[in-house]
XYZ file of C-alpha atoms in Angstrom:
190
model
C 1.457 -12.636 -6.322
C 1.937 -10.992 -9.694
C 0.622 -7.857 -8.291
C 3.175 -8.140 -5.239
C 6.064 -8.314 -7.870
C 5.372 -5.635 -9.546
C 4.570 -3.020 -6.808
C 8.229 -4.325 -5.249
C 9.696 -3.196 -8.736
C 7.992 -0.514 -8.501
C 9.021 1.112 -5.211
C 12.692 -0.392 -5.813
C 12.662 1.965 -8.910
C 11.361 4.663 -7.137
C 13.784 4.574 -4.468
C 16.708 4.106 -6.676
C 15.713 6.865 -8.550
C 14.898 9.143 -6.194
C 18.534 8.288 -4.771
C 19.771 9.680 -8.024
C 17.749 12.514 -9.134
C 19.131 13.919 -5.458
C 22.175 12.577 -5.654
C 22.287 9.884 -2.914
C 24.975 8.713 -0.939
C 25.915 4.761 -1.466
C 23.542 3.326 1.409
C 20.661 3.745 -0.651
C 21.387 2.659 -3.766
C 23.383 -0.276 -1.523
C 19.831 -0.705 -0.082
C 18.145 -0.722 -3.206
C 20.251 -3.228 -4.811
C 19.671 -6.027 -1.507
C 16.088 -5.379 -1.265
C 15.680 -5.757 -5.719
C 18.383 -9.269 -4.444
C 16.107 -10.358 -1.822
C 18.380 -9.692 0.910
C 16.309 -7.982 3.374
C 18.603 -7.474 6.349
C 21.322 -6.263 4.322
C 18.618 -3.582 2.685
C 17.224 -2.935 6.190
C 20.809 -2.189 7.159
C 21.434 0.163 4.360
C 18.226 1.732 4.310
C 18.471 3.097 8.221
C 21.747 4.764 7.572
C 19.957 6.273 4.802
C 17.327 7.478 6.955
C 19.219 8.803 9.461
C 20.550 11.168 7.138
C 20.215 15.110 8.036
C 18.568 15.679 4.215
C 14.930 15.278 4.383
C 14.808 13.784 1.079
C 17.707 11.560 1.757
C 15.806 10.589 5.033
C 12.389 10.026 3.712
C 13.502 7.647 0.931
C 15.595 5.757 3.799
C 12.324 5.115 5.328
C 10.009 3.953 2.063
C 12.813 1.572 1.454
C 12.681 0.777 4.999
C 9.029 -0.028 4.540
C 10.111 -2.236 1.727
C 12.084 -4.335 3.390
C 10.172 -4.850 6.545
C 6.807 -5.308 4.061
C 8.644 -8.284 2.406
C 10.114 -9.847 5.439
C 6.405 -9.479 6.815
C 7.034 -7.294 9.207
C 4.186 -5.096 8.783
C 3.741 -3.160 11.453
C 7.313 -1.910 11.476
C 6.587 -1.898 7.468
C 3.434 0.261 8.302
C 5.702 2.967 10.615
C 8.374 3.157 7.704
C 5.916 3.936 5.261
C 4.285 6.915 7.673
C 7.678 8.017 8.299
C 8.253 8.301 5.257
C 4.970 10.385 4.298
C 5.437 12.650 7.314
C 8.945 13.248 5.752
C 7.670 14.625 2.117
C 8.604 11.272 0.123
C 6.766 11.437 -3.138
C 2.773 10.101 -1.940
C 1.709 7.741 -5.055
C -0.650 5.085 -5.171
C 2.089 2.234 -4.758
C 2.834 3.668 -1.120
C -0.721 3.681 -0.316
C -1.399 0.027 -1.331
C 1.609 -0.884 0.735
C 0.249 1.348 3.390
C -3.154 -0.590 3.158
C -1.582 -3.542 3.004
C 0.237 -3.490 6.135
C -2.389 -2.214 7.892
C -4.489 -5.167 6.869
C -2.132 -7.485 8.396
C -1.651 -6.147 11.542
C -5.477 -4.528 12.438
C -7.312 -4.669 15.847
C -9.545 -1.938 16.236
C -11.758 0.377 14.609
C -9.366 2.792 14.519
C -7.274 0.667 12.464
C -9.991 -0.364 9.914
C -10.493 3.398 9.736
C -6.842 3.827 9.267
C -6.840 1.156 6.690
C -9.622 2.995 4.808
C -7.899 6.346 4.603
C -4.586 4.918 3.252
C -7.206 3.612 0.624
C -8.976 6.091 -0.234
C -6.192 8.386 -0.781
C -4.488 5.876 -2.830
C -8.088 5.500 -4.978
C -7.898 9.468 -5.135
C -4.165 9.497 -6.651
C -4.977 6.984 -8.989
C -7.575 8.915 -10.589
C -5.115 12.299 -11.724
C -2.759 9.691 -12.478
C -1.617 9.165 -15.574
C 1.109 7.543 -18.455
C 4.101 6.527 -16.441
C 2.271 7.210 -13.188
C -1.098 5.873 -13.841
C -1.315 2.569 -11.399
C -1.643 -1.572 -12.266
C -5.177 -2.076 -12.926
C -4.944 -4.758 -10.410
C -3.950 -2.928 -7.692
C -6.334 -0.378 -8.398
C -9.346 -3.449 -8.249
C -7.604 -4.768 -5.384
C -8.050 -1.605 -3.635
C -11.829 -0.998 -4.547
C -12.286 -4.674 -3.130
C -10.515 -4.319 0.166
C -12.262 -0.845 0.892
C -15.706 -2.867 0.980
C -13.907 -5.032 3.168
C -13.188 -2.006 5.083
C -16.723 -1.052 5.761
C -17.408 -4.374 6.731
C -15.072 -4.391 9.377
C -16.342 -0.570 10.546
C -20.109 -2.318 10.191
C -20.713 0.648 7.948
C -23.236 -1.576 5.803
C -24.746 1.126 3.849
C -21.252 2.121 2.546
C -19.755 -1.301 1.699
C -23.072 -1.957 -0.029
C -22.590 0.541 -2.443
C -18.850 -0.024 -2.933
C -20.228 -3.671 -3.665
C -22.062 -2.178 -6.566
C -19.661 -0.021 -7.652
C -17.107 -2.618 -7.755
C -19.665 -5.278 -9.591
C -20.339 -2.731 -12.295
C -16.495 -2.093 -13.072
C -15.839 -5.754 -12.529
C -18.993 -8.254 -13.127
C -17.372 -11.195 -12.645
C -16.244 -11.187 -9.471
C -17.823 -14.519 -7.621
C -16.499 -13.751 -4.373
C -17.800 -9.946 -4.681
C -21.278 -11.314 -5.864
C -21.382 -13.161 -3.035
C -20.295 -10.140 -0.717
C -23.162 -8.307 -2.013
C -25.668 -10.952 -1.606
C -24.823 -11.163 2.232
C -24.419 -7.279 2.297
C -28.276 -7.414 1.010
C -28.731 -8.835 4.718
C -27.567 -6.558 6.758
């Protein structure tokens, strides 16, 4: 939950300041506001007026917030299309949006294509994350919880070979991990 917190202050500062490094109009800092207040149709609202605006920019920080505000009234597949709209639009790719990305995508797979989906939005989080750094540079957490859901990843794709060696990689950063010991014994069976 603590991780969830922060990567919602996160992209709320990200849209807000986004909104005024290009000098937004009022629905997105409006939207900003309701989704930091909790009030997630309000900052839905806001947010698609925002992203209906003619300035790319304007339009693709409409949609993260979008993404936002679907992602924490668990929609995530409509949180999931924000987010890609938003991408697709030139918002700013960092490793927050990725997570989120990930994150919705775990909620709402079916198929292998979404696993492999899932494991992209990953990966290219994982690769930000490493020319990251001071203000940018990621929560460890979400960076672990990352690494741990990409083994879960192979899993699903029955890519054994791979997830086994994420296992490893992930024990040696992180030893302690019970549930990812245990991962790795069963991973030793397949």
């Amino acid at each position: 939950m603590k991780i969830k917190r922060r990567l919602i202050f996160a992209a709320a500062v990200c849209i807000s300041a986004a909104g005024m490094l290009g000098g937004c109009s009022n629905p997105q800092k409006e939207g900003t506001a309701a989704l930091e207040e909790g009030n997630y149709a309000e900052a839905l609202t806001r947010f698609q007026k925002a992203a209906e605006s003619d300035d790319r920019e304007k339009a693709a920080e409409g949609y993260r917030g979008l993404g936002m505000a679907y992602y924490e009234s668990g929609q995530y597949e409509k949180a999931l299309e924000a987010f890609q709209q938003a991408v697709d639009l030139g918002a700013e790719e960092t490793v927050q949006l990725y997570h989120l990305m990930a994150s919705c995508g775990m909620q709402t797979w079916k198929s292998e294509e979404d696993y492999t989906a899932v494991l992209g939005y990953i990966q290219t989080g994982l690769a930000l994350a490493e020319i990251a750094d001071g203000e940018e540079a990621p929560d460890t957490d979400m960076i672990r919880e990352m690494k741990y859901n990409e083994i879960i990843c192979y899993e699903n794709l029955a890519d054994w070979e791979n997830a086994r060696q994420k296992g490893e990689e992930y024990l040696s950063e992180y030893p302690d991990d019970e549930t990812v010991q245990k991962e790795a014994e069963f991973l030793k069976t397949r």
